[in-house]
mmCIF file of C-alpha atoms in Angstrom:
data_model
loop_
_atom_site.group_PDB
_atom_site.id
_atom_site.type_symbol
_atom_site.label_atom_id
_atom_site.label_comp_id
_atom_site.label_asym_id
_atom_site.label_seq_id
_atom_site.Cartn_x
_atom_site.Cartn_y
_atom_site.Cartn_z
ATOM 1 C CA MET A 175 -37.677 -51.080 -33.850
ATOM 2 C CA ASN A 176 -35.710 -50.177 -37.156
ATOM 3 C CA ASN A 177 -33.092 -51.960 -38.961
ATOM 4 C CA ALA A 178 -30.640 -49.399 -38.350
ATOM 5 C CA THR A 179 -31.657 -49.962 -34.192
ATOM 6 C CA PRO A 180 -29.319 -53.199 -33.373
ATOM 7 C CA VAL A 181 -26.698 -51.420 -35.616
ATOM 8 C CA LEU A 182 -26.877 -48.424 -33.485
ATOM 9 C CA LEU A 183 -26.921 -50.321 -30.085
ATOM 10 C CA ALA A 184 -23.769 -52.132 -31.335
ATOM 11 C CA LEU A 185 -22.056 -48.908 -32.149
ATOM 12 C CA LEU A 186 -23.121 -47.685 -28.999
ATOM 13 C CA LEU A 187 -22.022 -50.731 -27.042
ATOM 14 C CA VAL A 188 -18.387 -51.157 -28.314
ATOM 15 C CA LEU A 189 -17.871 -47.405 -27.149
ATOM 16 C CA SER A 190 -19.813 -47.593 -23.687
ATOM 17 C CA LEU A 191 -17.521 -49.598 -21.464
ATOM 18 C CA PRO A 192 -18.512 -49.701 -18.320
ATOM 19 C CA ALA A 193 -17.196 -47.737 -15.876
ATOM 20 C CA ILE A 194 -14.523 -50.468 -14.076
ATOM 21 C CA THR A 195 -14.072 -50.258 -10.439
ATOM 22 C CA VAL A 196 -10.672 -50.462 -9.594
ATOM 23 C CA ILE A 197 -9.237 -53.743 -9.207
ATOM 24 C CA ALA A 198 -6.972 -53.317 -6.028
ATOM 25 C CA ALA A 199 -4.603 -55.993 -4.938
ATOM 26 C CA GLY A 200 -5.577 -54.677 -0.917
ATOM 27 C CA PRO A 201 -7.986 -52.685 0.675
ATOM 28 C CA THR A 202 -8.288 -48.718 -0.867
ATOM 29 C CA GLY A 203 -5.876 -46.707 0.986
ATOM 30 C CA GLU A 204 -3.586 -49.503 1.929
ATOM 31 C CA SER A 205 0.062 -48.603 1.198
ATOM 32 C CA ASN A 206 2.451 -50.559 -0.630
ATOM 33 C CA SER A 207 4.689 -52.711 1.626
ATOM 34 C CA GLY A 208 7.599 -51.682 0.144
ATOM 35 C CA ALA A 209 6.684 -47.994 0.679
ATOM 36 C CA GLU A 210 6.465 -47.445 4.478
ATOM 37 C CA THR A 211 8.043 -43.486 3.955
ATOM 38 C CA ILE A 212 5.441 -41.446 2.927
ATOM 39 C CA ARG A 213 6.522 -37.458 3.274
ATOM 40 C CA LEU A 214 4.509 -34.234 3.008
ATOM 41 C CA GLN A 215 6.232 -31.065 1.898
ATOM 42 C CA GLU A 216 4.761 -27.871 1.133
ATOM 43 C CA LEU A 217 5.811 -26.631 -2.455
ATOM 44 C CA PRO A 218 5.129 -23.115 -3.505
ATOM 45 C CA SER A 219 2.479 -22.070 -5.741
ATOM 46 C CA GLN A 220 4.215 -21.935 -9.808
ATOM 47 C CA THR A 221 2.208 -21.890 -12.739
ATOM 48 C CA THR A 222 5.287 -22.171 -15.237
ATOM 49 C CA PRO A 223 7.804 -24.838 -15.148
ATOM 50 C CA THR A 224 10.813 -24.077 -13.015
ATOM 51 C CA SER A 225 13.556 -22.654 -14.598
ATOM 52 C CA ILE A 226 17.127 -24.612 -14.568
ATOM 53 C CA ASN A 227 20.169 -24.217 -16.688
ATOM 54 C CA ASN A 228 21.586 -26.120 -19.653
ATOM 55 C CA THR A 229 18.874 -28.929 -19.558
ATOM 56 C CA THR A 230 15.011 -28.265 -20.209
ATOM 57 C CA ASN A 231 12.513 -27.087 -17.504
ATOM 58 C CA ARG A 232 10.404 -29.067 -15.529
ATOM 59 C CA LEU A 233 6.603 -28.750 -14.503
ATOM 60 C CA GLN A 234 6.625 -28.948 -10.877
ATOM 61 C CA LEU A 235 3.596 -29.399 -8.222
ATOM 62 C CA SER A 236 2.491 -27.026 -5.716
ATOM 63 C CA GLY A 237 0.897 -26.775 -2.390
ATOM 64 C CA GLU A 238 1.416 -29.841 -0.013
ATOM 65 C CA VAL A 239 2.623 -32.582 -1.544
ATOM 66 C CA ARG A 240 2.604 -36.203 -0.788
ATOM 67 C CA SER A 241 5.621 -38.164 -1.843
ATOM 68 C CA GLU A 242 6.664 -41.694 -1.485
ATOM 69 C CA TYR A 243 8.569 -44.654 -3.035
ATOM 70 C CA ILE A 244 6.847 -47.752 -4.310
ATOM 71 C CA GLU A 245 9.171 -50.761 -5.736
ATOM 72 C CA TYR A 246 8.001 -52.672 -8.698
ATOM 73 C CA GLY A 247 7.788 -56.277 -7.409
ATOM 74 C CA PRO A 248 5.104 -59.100 -7.811
ATOM 75 C CA ASP A 249 2.381 -57.507 -5.677
ATOM 76 C CA LEU A 250 2.614 -54.246 -7.992
ATOM 77 C CA GLY A 251 2.590 -56.683 -11.130
ATOM 78 C CA MET A 252 -0.119 -58.841 -10.322
ATOM 79 C CA ALA A 253 -2.175 -55.542 -9.358
ATOM 80 C CA LEU A 254 -1.465 -53.752 -12.827
ATOM 81 C CA THR A 255 -2.050 -56.778 -14.929
ATOM 82 C CA SER A 256 -5.497 -57.664 -13.021
ATOM 83 C CA ALA A 257 -6.535 -54.056 -14.014
ATOM 84 C CA ASP A 258 -5.581 -54.752 -17.497
ATOM 85 C CA ASP A 259 -7.025 -57.924 -17.872
ATOM 86 C CA GLN A 260 -10.168 -56.867 -16.297
ATOM 87 C CA LEU A 261 -10.405 -53.984 -19.115
ATOM 88 C CA ARG A 262 -9.568 -56.176 -21.894
ATOM 89 C CA VAL A 263 -12.372 -58.659 -20.899
ATOM 90 C CA ASP A 264 -14.606 -55.908 -20.547
ATOM 91 C CA HIS A 265 -14.003 -54.459 -23.875
ATOM 92 C CA ASP A 266 -14.119 -57.975 -25.760
ATOM 93 C CA GLN A 267 -17.671 -58.209 -25.001
ATOM 94 C CA TYR A 268 -18.639 -55.716 -27.335
ATOM 95 C CA THR A 269 -18.051 -55.622 -31.390
ATOM 96 C CA ILE A 270 -19.104 -53.837 -33.941
ATOM 97 C CA VAL A 271 -22.074 -55.576 -36.590
ATOM 98 C CA ASP A 272 -20.374 -55.058 -39.708
ATOM 99 C CA SER A 273 -23.433 -56.447 -42.088
ATOM 100 C CA GLU A 274 -25.842 -54.375 -40.026
ATOM 101 C CA PHE A 275 -24.067 -50.746 -40.503
ATOM 102 C CA ASP A 276 -23.465 -51.838 -44.372
ATOM 103 C CA ASP A 277 -27.424 -52.561 -44.424
ATOM 104 C CA ALA A 278 -28.008 -48.999 -42.967
ATOM 105 C CA THR A 279 -29.262 -46.000 -45.026
ATOM 106 C CA ASP A 280 -26.888 -43.029 -45.146
ATOM 107 C CA ALA A 281 -29.099 -41.070 -43.010
ATOM 108 C CA GLU A 282 -29.200 -43.897 -40.252
ATOM 109 C CA ARG A 283 -25.230 -43.882 -40.609
ATOM 110 C CA GLU A 284 -25.005 -40.427 -39.649
ATOM 111 C CA ALA A 285 -27.101 -40.845 -36.587
ATOM 112 C CA MET A 286 -25.256 -43.878 -35.296
ATOM 113 C CA LEU A 287 -21.814 -42.246 -35.848
ATOM 114 C CA GLN A 288 -23.272 -38.968 -34.143
ATOM 115 C CA ALA A 289 -24.068 -40.805 -31.106
ATOM 116 C CA ALA A 290 -21.108 -43.193 -31.114
ATOM 117 C CA TYR A 291 -18.905 -40.230 -31.392
ATOM 118 C CA GLU A 292 -20.708 -38.143 -28.898
ATOM 119 C CA ARG A 293 -20.279 -41.371 -26.377
ATOM 120 C CA LEU A 294 -16.583 -41.744 -27.140
ATOM 121 C CA THR A 295 -16.148 -38.016 -26.534
ATOM 122 C CA GLN A 296 -17.571 -38.391 -22.977
ATOM 123 C CA ARG A 297 -15.237 -41.553 -22.523
ATOM 124 C CA ILE A 298 -12.413 -39.385 -23.285
ATOM 125 C CA THR A 299 -13.367 -36.641 -21.000
ATOM 126 C CA GLU A 300 -14.037 -39.465 -18.055
ATOM 127 C CA LEU A 301 -10.141 -40.131 -18.494
ATOM 128 C CA GLU A 302 -9.125 -37.102 -16.951
ATOM 129 C CA GLN A 303 -11.912 -36.881 -14.406
ATOM 130 C CA ARG A 304 -10.897 -40.225 -13.123
ATOM 131 C CA GLU A 305 -7.333 -39.284 -12.842
ATOM 132 C CA ARG A 306 -8.125 -36.213 -11.019
ATOM 133 C CA ASN A 307 -10.134 -37.695 -8.276
ATOM 134 C CA ALA A 308 -7.714 -40.678 -8.219
ATOM 135 C CA THR A 309 -5.083 -37.826 -7.613
ATOM 136 C CA ARG A 310 -7.206 -35.804 -4.887
ATOM 137 C CA ALA A 311 -7.814 -38.894 -2.836
ATOM 138 C CA HIS A 312 -4.345 -40.042 -3.178
ATOM 139 C CA ALA A 313 -2.824 -36.434 -1.709
ATOM 140 C CA ILE A 314 -4.927 -36.958 1.409
ATOM 141 C CA GLY A 315 -4.293 -40.665 1.853
ATOM 142 C CA GLU A 316 -7.592 -41.993 0.935
ATOM 143 C CA ARG A 317 -5.540 -44.044 -1.920
ATOM 144 C CA SER A 318 -2.449 -46.094 -2.041
ATOM 145 C CA SER A 319 0.170 -45.672 -4.555
ATOM 146 C CA MET A 320 -0.423 -48.647 -6.106
ATOM 147 C CA ASP A 321 -4.060 -47.659 -6.707
ATOM 148 C CA LEU A 322 -2.979 -44.283 -8.445
ATOM 149 C CA LEU A 323 -0.895 -46.523 -10.975
ATOM 150 C CA GLN A 324 -3.659 -48.637 -11.743
ATOM 151 C CA ILE A 325 -5.721 -45.712 -12.448
ATOM 152 C CA LEU A 326 -3.197 -44.407 -14.500
ATOM 153 C CA LEU A 327 -2.484 -47.733 -16.342
ATOM 154 C CA ARG A 328 -5.929 -48.121 -17.005
ATOM 155 C CA ASN A 329 -6.609 -45.023 -18.522
ATOM 156 C CA HIS A 330 -3.494 -45.836 -20.731
ATOM 157 C CA ASN A 331 -5.357 -49.020 -21.898
ATOM 158 C CA GLU A 332 -8.492 -47.500 -22.504
ATOM 159 C CA ALA A 333 -7.125 -44.722 -24.278
ATOM 160 C CA GLU A 334 -5.493 -46.917 -26.662
ATOM 161 C CA MET A 335 -8.893 -49.017 -27.092
ATOM 162 C CA LEU A 336 -11.031 -45.740 -27.715
ATOM 163 C CA SER A 337 -8.268 -44.691 -29.777
ATOM 164 C CA GLU A 338 -8.900 -47.221 -32.182
ATOM 165 C CA ASP A 339 -12.334 -47.311 -31.767
ATOM 166 C CA LEU A 340 -12.190 -43.344 -33.278
ATOM 167 C CA GLU A 341 -9.865 -44.590 -36.134
ATOM 168 C CA GLU A 342 -12.817 -47.052 -37.152
ATOM 169 C CA LEU A 343 -15.706 -44.373 -36.392
ATOM 170 C CA GLU A 344 -13.582 -41.992 -39.044
ATOM 171 C CA ASN A 345 -13.355 -44.900 -41.376
ATOM 172 C CA ARG A 346 -16.975 -45.512 -41.329
ATOM 173 C CA ALA A 347 -17.489 -42.005 -41.549
ATOM 174 C CA ASP A 348 -15.748 -42.062 -44.804
ATOM 175 C CA GLN A 349 -18.421 -44.226 -46.045
ATOM 176 C CA VAL A 350 -20.823 -41.591 -45.449
ATOM 177 C CA PRO A 351 -21.000 -39.068 -48.194
ATOM 178 C CA ARG A 352 -20.530 -35.542 -47.205
ATOM 179 C CA TYR A 353 -20.424 -36.559 -43.564
ATOM 180 C CA SER A 354 -17.167 -36.381 -41.081
ATOM 181 C CA LEU A 355 -16.950 -36.557 -37.628
ATOM 182 C CA SER A 356 -16.575 -33.235 -36.018
ATOM 183 C CA GLY A 357 -17.456 -31.464 -33.345
ATOM 184 C CA SER A 358 -18.300 -27.828 -35.153
ATOM 185 C CA GLN A 359 -19.693 -27.796 -38.714
ATOM 186 C CA THR A 360 -18.357 -24.589 -39.095
ATOM 187 C CA HIS A 361 -14.767 -25.316 -38.792
ATOM 188 C CA ALA A 362 -12.542 -24.999 -41.794
ATOM 189 C CA ASP A 363 -11.307 -28.459 -40.964
ATOM 190 C CA GLN A 364 -13.506 -30.740 -40.218
ATOM 191 C CA ASN A 365 -11.034 -33.573 -39.377
ATOM 192 C CA SER A 366 -9.404 -31.305 -36.614
ATOM 193 C CA GLN A 367 -11.665 -32.566 -33.664
ATOM 194 C CA PRO A 368 -10.729 -36.255 -34.180
ATOM 195 C CA ARG A 369 -7.079 -35.165 -34.725
ATOM 196 C CA ALA A 370 -7.766 -33.283 -31.385
ATOM 197 C CA ASP A 371 -9.280 -36.096 -29.696
ATOM 198 C CA GLN A 372 -6.306 -38.561 -30.723
ATOM 199 C CA LYS A 373 -3.973 -35.832 -29.255
ATOM 200 C CA THR A 374 -5.880 -35.909 -25.808
ATOM 201 C CA LEU A 375 -6.048 -39.681 -25.998
ATOM 202 C CA ALA A 376 -1.962 -39.851 -26.667
ATOM 203 C CA ALA A 377 -1.815 -38.016 -23.208
ATOM 204 C CA HIS A 378 -2.874 -41.061 -21.629
ATOM 205 C CA GLN A 379 -0.388 -43.389 -23.618
ATOM 206 C CA THR A 380 2.667 -42.109 -21.945
ATOM 207 C CA PRO A 381 6.062 -43.655 -21.922
ATOM 208 C CA LEU A 382 5.836 -44.324 -18.347
ATOM 209 C CA ARG A 383 2.632 -45.782 -18.268
ATOM 210 C CA ALA A 384 3.829 -47.884 -21.363
ATOM 211 C CA THR A 385 6.703 -49.238 -18.972
ATOM 212 C CA LEU A 386 4.563 -50.013 -16.564
ATOM 213 C CA SER A 387 2.481 -51.953 -18.661
ATOM 214 C CA ARG A 388 5.365 -53.656 -20.245
ATOM 215 C CA LEU A 389 6.625 -54.580 -16.297
ATOM 216 C CA SER A 390 3.091 -56.303 -15.910
ATOM 217 C CA GLU A 391 3.371 -58.382 -18.886
ATOM 218 C CA ARG A 392 6.289 -60.279 -17.326
ATOM 219 C CA PRO A 393 8.541 -61.158 -14.439
ATOM 220 C CA THR A 394 11.504 -58.389 -14.262
ATOM 221 C CA GLY A 395 13.452 -61.091 -12.246
ATOM 222 C CA ASN A 396 16.765 -59.272 -10.782
ATOM 223 C CA VAL A 397 16.026 -55.935 -12.437
ATOM 224 C CA TYR A 398 14.525 -53.239 -10.158
ATOM 225 C CA HIS A 399 12.425 -50.406 -11.219
ATOM 226 C CA ASN A 400 11.991 -48.001 -8.259
ATOM 227 C CA ILE A 401 8.967 -45.785 -8.998
ATOM 228 C CA VAL A 402 8.338 -42.244 -7.323
ATOM 229 C CA VAL A 403 4.464 -41.375 -6.823
ATOM 230 C CA SER A 404 3.767 -37.524 -5.517
ATOM 231 C CA THR A 405 0.553 -35.992 -5.344
ATOM 232 C CA SER A 406 -1.004 -32.723 -4.153
ATOM 233 C CA GLN A 407 -4.584 -31.626 -4.639
ATOM 234 C CA THR A 408 -3.990 -30.197 -7.948
ATOM 235 C CA GLY A 409 -1.832 -32.664 -9.837
ATOM 236 C CA TYR A 410 0.378 -35.781 -9.854
ATOM 237 C CA SER A 411 4.080 -36.458 -10.878
ATOM 238 C CA VAL A 412 5.384 -39.892 -11.254
ATOM 239 C CA SER A 413 8.775 -40.808 -11.999
ATOM 240 C CA MET A 414 11.222 -43.770 -12.456
ATOM 241 C CA MET A 415 14.383 -45.228 -13.958
ATOM 242 C CA ASP A 416 14.458 -47.145 -16.960
ATOM 243 C CA GLY A 417 17.661 -48.369 -17.550
ATOM 244 C CA SER A 418 19.743 -45.460 -17.971
ATOM 245 C CA GLN A 419 16.221 -43.354 -18.788
ATOM 246 C CA TYR A 420 14.797 -40.660 -16.266
ATOM 247 C CA VAL A 421 11.215 -40.996 -16.901
ATOM 248 C CA VAL A 422 8.841 -38.672 -15.293
ATOM 249 C CA GLU A 423 5.090 -37.118 -16.063
ATOM 250 C CA THR A 424 3.413 -34.398 -14.650
ATOM 251 C CA SER A 425 -0.034 -33.003 -14.346
ATOM 252 C CA ARG A 426 -1.448 -29.758 -13.255
ATOM 253 C CA PHE A 427 -5.322 -29.535 -13.089
ATOM 254 C CA ASP A 428 -5.031 -26.277 -11.901
ATOM 255 C CA ASN A 429 -3.561 -24.796 -14.846
ATOM 256 C CA ARG A 430 -6.693 -25.340 -17.118
ATOM 257 C CA ASN A 431 -9.044 -23.102 -17.528
ATOM 258 C CA GLU A 432 -12.546 -23.939 -18.617
ATOM 259 C CA THR A 433 -13.924 -20.154 -19.107
ATOM 260 C CA ALA A 434 -11.544 -17.669 -20.297
ATOM 261 C CA SER A 435 -10.805 -16.832 -23.967
ATOM 262 C CA ASP A 436 -8.081 -17.848 -25.932
ATOM 263 C CA ARG A 437 -5.099 -15.466 -24.975
ATOM 264 C CA PHE A 438 -3.066 -16.325 -28.047
ATOM 265 C CA GLU A 439 -3.566 -15.174 -31.841
ATOM 266 C CA GLY A 440 -1.784 -15.592 -34.782
ATOM 267 C CA SER A 441 1.665 -17.503 -34.453
ATOM 268 C CA GLU A 442 1.772 -16.249 -30.605
ATOM 269 C CA ALA A 443 1.077 -20.032 -29.169
ATOM 270 C CA TYR A 444 3.856 -21.204 -30.958
ATOM 271 C CA TYR A 445 6.392 -18.812 -29.841
ATOM 272 C CA HIS A 446 5.344 -19.100 -26.498
ATOM 273 C CA ILE A 447 6.959 -22.371 -26.388
ATOM 274 C CA ALA A 448 10.390 -20.537 -26.092
ATOM 275 C CA ASN A 449 9.155 -18.376 -23.067
ATOM 276 C CA LEU A 450 7.948 -22.005 -21.388
ATOM 277 C CA TYR A 451 11.199 -24.241 -22.564
ATOM 278 C CA PRO A 452 14.081 -21.524 -23.798
ATOM 279 C CA TRP A 453 16.651 -24.231 -23.765
ATOM 280 C CA ALA A 454 14.861 -27.226 -25.436
ATOM 281 C CA SER A 455 13.046 -25.202 -27.781
ATOM 282 C CA GLU A 456 16.170 -24.277 -29.992
ATOM 283 C CA SER A 457 15.802 -27.987 -31.374
ATOM 284 C CA GLY A 458 12.722 -26.511 -33.168
ATOM 285 C CA PRO A 459 9.396 -28.167 -31.850
ATOM 286 C CA SER A 460 6.689 -30.188 -33.208
ATOM 287 C CA PHE A 461 3.342 -28.241 -32.928
ATOM 288 C CA GLN A 462 -0.210 -29.017 -33.074
ATOM 289 C CA ASP A 463 -2.890 -26.020 -32.363
ATOM 290 C CA ASN A 464 -6.111 -27.772 -30.999
ATOM 291 C CA SER A 465 -7.153 -24.637 -29.584
ATOM 292 C CA PHE A 466 -10.627 -24.292 -31.612
ATOM 293 C CA ASP A 467 -11.686 -27.505 -30.611
ATOM 294 C CA ASP A 468 -9.962 -28.694 -26.989
ATOM 295 C CA ASN A 469 -8.534 -25.284 -25.917
ATOM 296 C CA TYR A 470 -4.789 -26.583 -25.696
ATOM 297 C CA TYR A 471 -1.941 -26.699 -27.799
ATOM 298 C CA TRP A 472 0.309 -29.793 -28.013
ATOM 299 C CA ALA A 473 4.392 -29.498 -28.661
ATOM 300 C CA GLU A 474 6.945 -32.160 -28.783
ATOM 301 C CA MET A 475 11.047 -31.605 -29.188
ATOM 302 C CA GLY A 476 14.046 -33.824 -28.928
ATOM 303 C CA HIS A 477 17.077 -32.305 -27.407
ATOM 304 C CA ASP A 478 20.340 -32.902 -26.009
ATOM 305 C CA HIS A 479 19.432 -34.942 -22.878
ATOM 306 C CA GLY A 480 16.371 -36.831 -24.263
ATOM 307 C CA ARG A 481 12.686 -35.707 -25.565
ATOM 308 C CA LEU A 482 10.194 -33.455 -24.153
ATOM 309 C CA GLU A 483 6.325 -33.436 -24.854
ATOM 310 C CA PHE A 484 4.032 -31.242 -23.005
ATOM 311 C CA TYR A 485 0.262 -29.540 -23.370
ATOM 312 C CA PHE A 486 -0.554 -26.259 -22.681
ATOM 313 C CA ASP A 487 -3.834 -24.492 -22.118
ATOM 314 C CA SER A 488 -4.907 -22.014 -24.790
ATOM 315 C CA ARG A 489 -6.445 -19.423 -22.091
ATOM 316 C CA THR A 490 -3.638 -19.692 -19.296
ATOM 317 C CA GLY A 491 -0.739 -20.255 -21.470
ATOM 318 C CA ASP A 492 0.296 -22.803 -18.449
ATOM 319 C CA VAL A 493 1.680 -26.075 -18.771
ATOM 320 C CA TYR A 494 -0.927 -28.853 -17.890
ATOM 321 C CA ARG A 495 0.818 -31.872 -18.902
ATOM 322 C CA GLU A 496 4.389 -32.797 -19.194
ATOM 323 C CA ILE A 497 6.303 -36.227 -20.266
ATOM 324 C CA GLN A 498 10.212 -36.211 -20.090
ATOM 325 C CA GLU A 499 12.562 -38.938 -20.809
ATOM 326 C CA LEU A 500 15.983 -37.569 -20.241
ATOM 327 C CA SER A 501 19.452 -39.813 -20.349
ATOM 328 C CA VAL A 502 20.627 -39.204 -17.270
ATOM 329 C CA SER A 503 24.331 -39.599 -18.217
ATOM 330 C CA SER A 504 23.724 -36.309 -20.258
ATOM 331 C CA LEU A 505 22.139 -33.981 -17.406
ATOM 332 C CA PRO A 506 24.226 -31.432 -15.902
ATOM 333 C CA THR A 507 25.155 -32.128 -12.227
ATOM 334 C CA GLY A 508 24.800 -29.903 -8.618
ATOM 335 C CA GLU A 509 26.772 -30.193 -5.769
ATOM 336 C CA SER A 510 27.891 -33.289 -4.373
ATOM 337 C CA GLU A 511 27.760 -34.701 -0.549
ATOM 338 C CA THR A 512 29.951 -37.579 0.681
ATOM 339 C CA TRP A 513 29.095 -39.909 3.741
ATOM 340 C CA ILE A 514 31.777 -42.291 5.155
ATOM 341 C CA SER A 515 31.613 -45.474 7.251
ATOM 342 C CA ASP A 516 32.643 -49.174 7.476
ATOM 343 C CA GLY A 517 35.701 -48.485 5.104
ATOM 344 C CA LEU A 518 32.864 -46.991 2.387
ATOM 345 C CA LYS A 519 32.684 -43.991 0.990
ATOM 346 C CA MET A 520 29.523 -42.973 -0.315
ATOM 347 C CA THR A 521 29.018 -39.830 -2.422
ATOM 348 C CA THR A 522 25.667 -38.527 -3.954
ATOM 349 C CA THR A 523 25.159 -36.101 -6.606
ATOM 350 C CA GLU A 524 22.098 -34.465 -7.400
ATOM 351 C CA THR A 525 20.420 -33.052 -10.789
ATOM 352 C CA ALA A 526 18.595 -30.103 -11.061
ATOM 353 C CA ALA A 527 14.332 -29.810 -9.778
ATOM 354 C CA ASN A 528 14.375 -32.771 -8.139
ATOM 355 C CA GLY A 529 15.653 -34.925 -11.012
ATOM 356 C CA PRO A 530 17.436 -38.191 -10.735
ATOM 357 C CA MET A 531 20.192 -38.633 -8.317
ATOM 358 C CA ASN A 532 23.396 -40.374 -8.744
ATOM 359 C CA VAL A 533 24.948 -42.853 -5.906
ATOM 360 C CA THR A 534 28.586 -44.047 -6.196
ATOM 361 C CA VAL A 535 30.194 -46.262 -3.425
ATOM 362 C CA THR A 536 33.838 -46.663 -3.346
ATOM 363 C CA ASP A 537 36.278 -48.149 -1.244
ATOM 364 C CA LEU A 538 37.795 -45.600 1.458
ATOM 365 C CA GLU A 539 41.248 -46.400 1.460
ATOM 366 C CA THR A 540 41.807 -47.845 -2.346
ATOM 367 C CA GLY A 541 39.068 -45.655 -4.072
ATOM 368 C CA ASP A 542 38.132 -48.456 -6.266
ATOM 369 C CA PRO A 543 34.306 -49.231 -7.039
ATOM 370 C CA VAL A 544 32.282 -51.118 -4.434
ATOM 371 C CA GLN A 545 29.245 -53.363 -5.529
ATOM 372 C CA THR A 546 26.816 -52.749 -3.113
ATOM 373 C CA THR A 547 23.130 -53.245 -2.583
ATOM 374 C CA ILE A 548 21.191 -49.829 -2.658
ATOM 375 C CA MET A 549 18.030 -48.989 -0.453
ATOM 376 C CA VAL A 550 16.328 -46.094 -0.684
ATOM 377 C CA ASP A 551 13.417 -45.006 2.257
ATOM 378 C CA GLY A 552 13.744 -48.758 3.172
ATOM 379 C CA VAL A 553 13.131 -50.257 -0.254
ATOM 380 C CA GLU A 554 15.740 -51.678 -2.229
ATOM 381 C CA VAL A 555 16.420 -50.650 -5.454
ATOM 382 C CA GLY A 556 19.369 -52.637 -6.842
ATOM 383 C CA GLU A 557 22.749 -52.767 -6.948
ATOM 384 C CA THR A 558 25.490 -50.397 -7.993
ATOM 385 C CA GLY A 559 27.500 -51.166 -11.202
ATOM 386 C CA GLU A 560 31.172 -51.944 -12.127
ATOM 387 C CA ASP A 561 31.745 -48.236 -11.428
ATOM 388 C CA GLY A 562 30.080 -48.428 -8.111
ATOM 389 C CA SER A 563 27.631 -46.049 -9.172
ATOM 390 C CA ARG A 564 23.406 -46.344 -9.425
ATOM 391 C CA TRP A 565 21.100 -43.434 -10.343
ATOM 392 C CA ILE A 566 17.780 -43.477 -8.397
ATOM 393 C CA ALA A 567 14.248 -41.728 -8.793
ATOM 394 C CA GLN A 568 13.887 -39.369 -5.860
ATOM 395 C CA PRO A 569 10.798 -38.124 -3.901
ATOM 396 C CA PHE A 570 10.087 -34.513 -2.970
ATOM 397 C CA GLY A 571 10.999 -33.484 0.800
ATOM 398 C CA GLY A 572 14.537 -35.915 0.900
ATOM 399 C CA VAL A 573 15.055 -39.145 1.043
ATOM 400 C CA SER A 574 17.365 -41.329 2.964
ATOM 401 C CA ILE A 575 19.750 -44.021 1.565
ATOM 402 C CA THR A 576 21.681 -46.807 2.710
ATOM 403 C CA ALA A 577 24.379 -48.762 0.544
ATOM 404 C CA GLU A 578 25.017 -52.195 2.314
ATOM 405 C CA THR A 579 27.457 -55.070 1.599
ATOM 406 C CA ALA A 580 28.696 -58.158 3.687
ATOM 407 C CA SER A 581 31.052 -56.392 5.753
ATOM 408 C CA GLY A 582 28.905 -53.172 6.381
ATOM 409 C CA ASP A 583 26.791 -50.273 5.430
ATOM 410 C CA VAL A 584 27.109 -46.640 4.643
ATOM 411 C CA ASN A 585 23.866 -44.181 5.357
ATOM 412 C CA ALA A 586 22.973 -40.962 3.735
ATOM 413 C CA THR A 587 20.068 -38.312 4.636
ATOM 414 C CA ILE A 588 19.349 -35.651 1.801
ATOM 415 C CA THR A 589 17.227 -32.923 3.175
ATOM 416 C CA ASP A 590 15.311 -30.300 1.271
ATOM 417 C CA THR A 591 15.607 -31.807 -2.277
#
């Protein structure tokens, strides 16, 4: 064993976190107690985002969709924290030995760095495969929604660590003359592959997962966070209300093509954004071309209703990952429906493309707002505010809503949402 071998092993170890079995709070496939209503709905096949007026388009699932409410509570919080803690313990077992790397020759350093980089890229690939497997298992009822959220949060945390490891590898690569981390030595931009890797890792570090991570770190008290988990055989969508923000991320694995050739030339991909999101593209997107390295493009844009970020395939032109953060007060609303019972009047107002719904409860005689507890599919999601209203995320396939007071309640059943 030469002097460089321990260094190589150290570098490989730091990038070789073992495949961790998901830490489940209960048996796999066991649904969360707060999510007793599971709906299956057949959605039409559609590759491009659903077109809606006066706000940004939305990426939708297709095929038979399993959709359910899950309440953020102590059980879910403990499960998420357990998964996070396990990952950090495993990661902390491995550290790079700086002194040994410093003593290696340039040739030895190149070999170490390349081996470590190849292992890192393999780990990046495993993140998406892990999500695909968990999504398909959830769609057929073999995994609970809690299990799936654990996978998403674990990938979020692991992606953050891999991102830090990649930065460290790049810093070490800068110490080796005429060497750079790259998947291709013929590419004009030798930094493009690590840049694409970072953007791929960023796809797993979304605002929704960051919120889950934040919630797992401390009790929420009386603050409610209702989460909607939806899956099909080809993708998942998770949405939640976070204060006045509606946060949703959707992935469509079937919108990726591993074999076709790049369909875009020159600046065509940039202008394709306007076809995908015509309303939001008016704000001017940030754009990254990763078609040479990883066959995708990335774009992000702010708009009047919030922020949109998405990844689209260079071969199909279809969006396969979409992250949206929307301010509910600015979203255009659709038709309203009214239900009356026990002296209460409840009005529900939907937004487009299965977006968040506003629920308002008033006194039937006086018209004054009423503070009530809102239940959605049997899950308590919180109370109405001073104006008598509350926004909720809604599952696919309809939803039942109950507003409860000490003197009575009023119920609503929303179908075909």
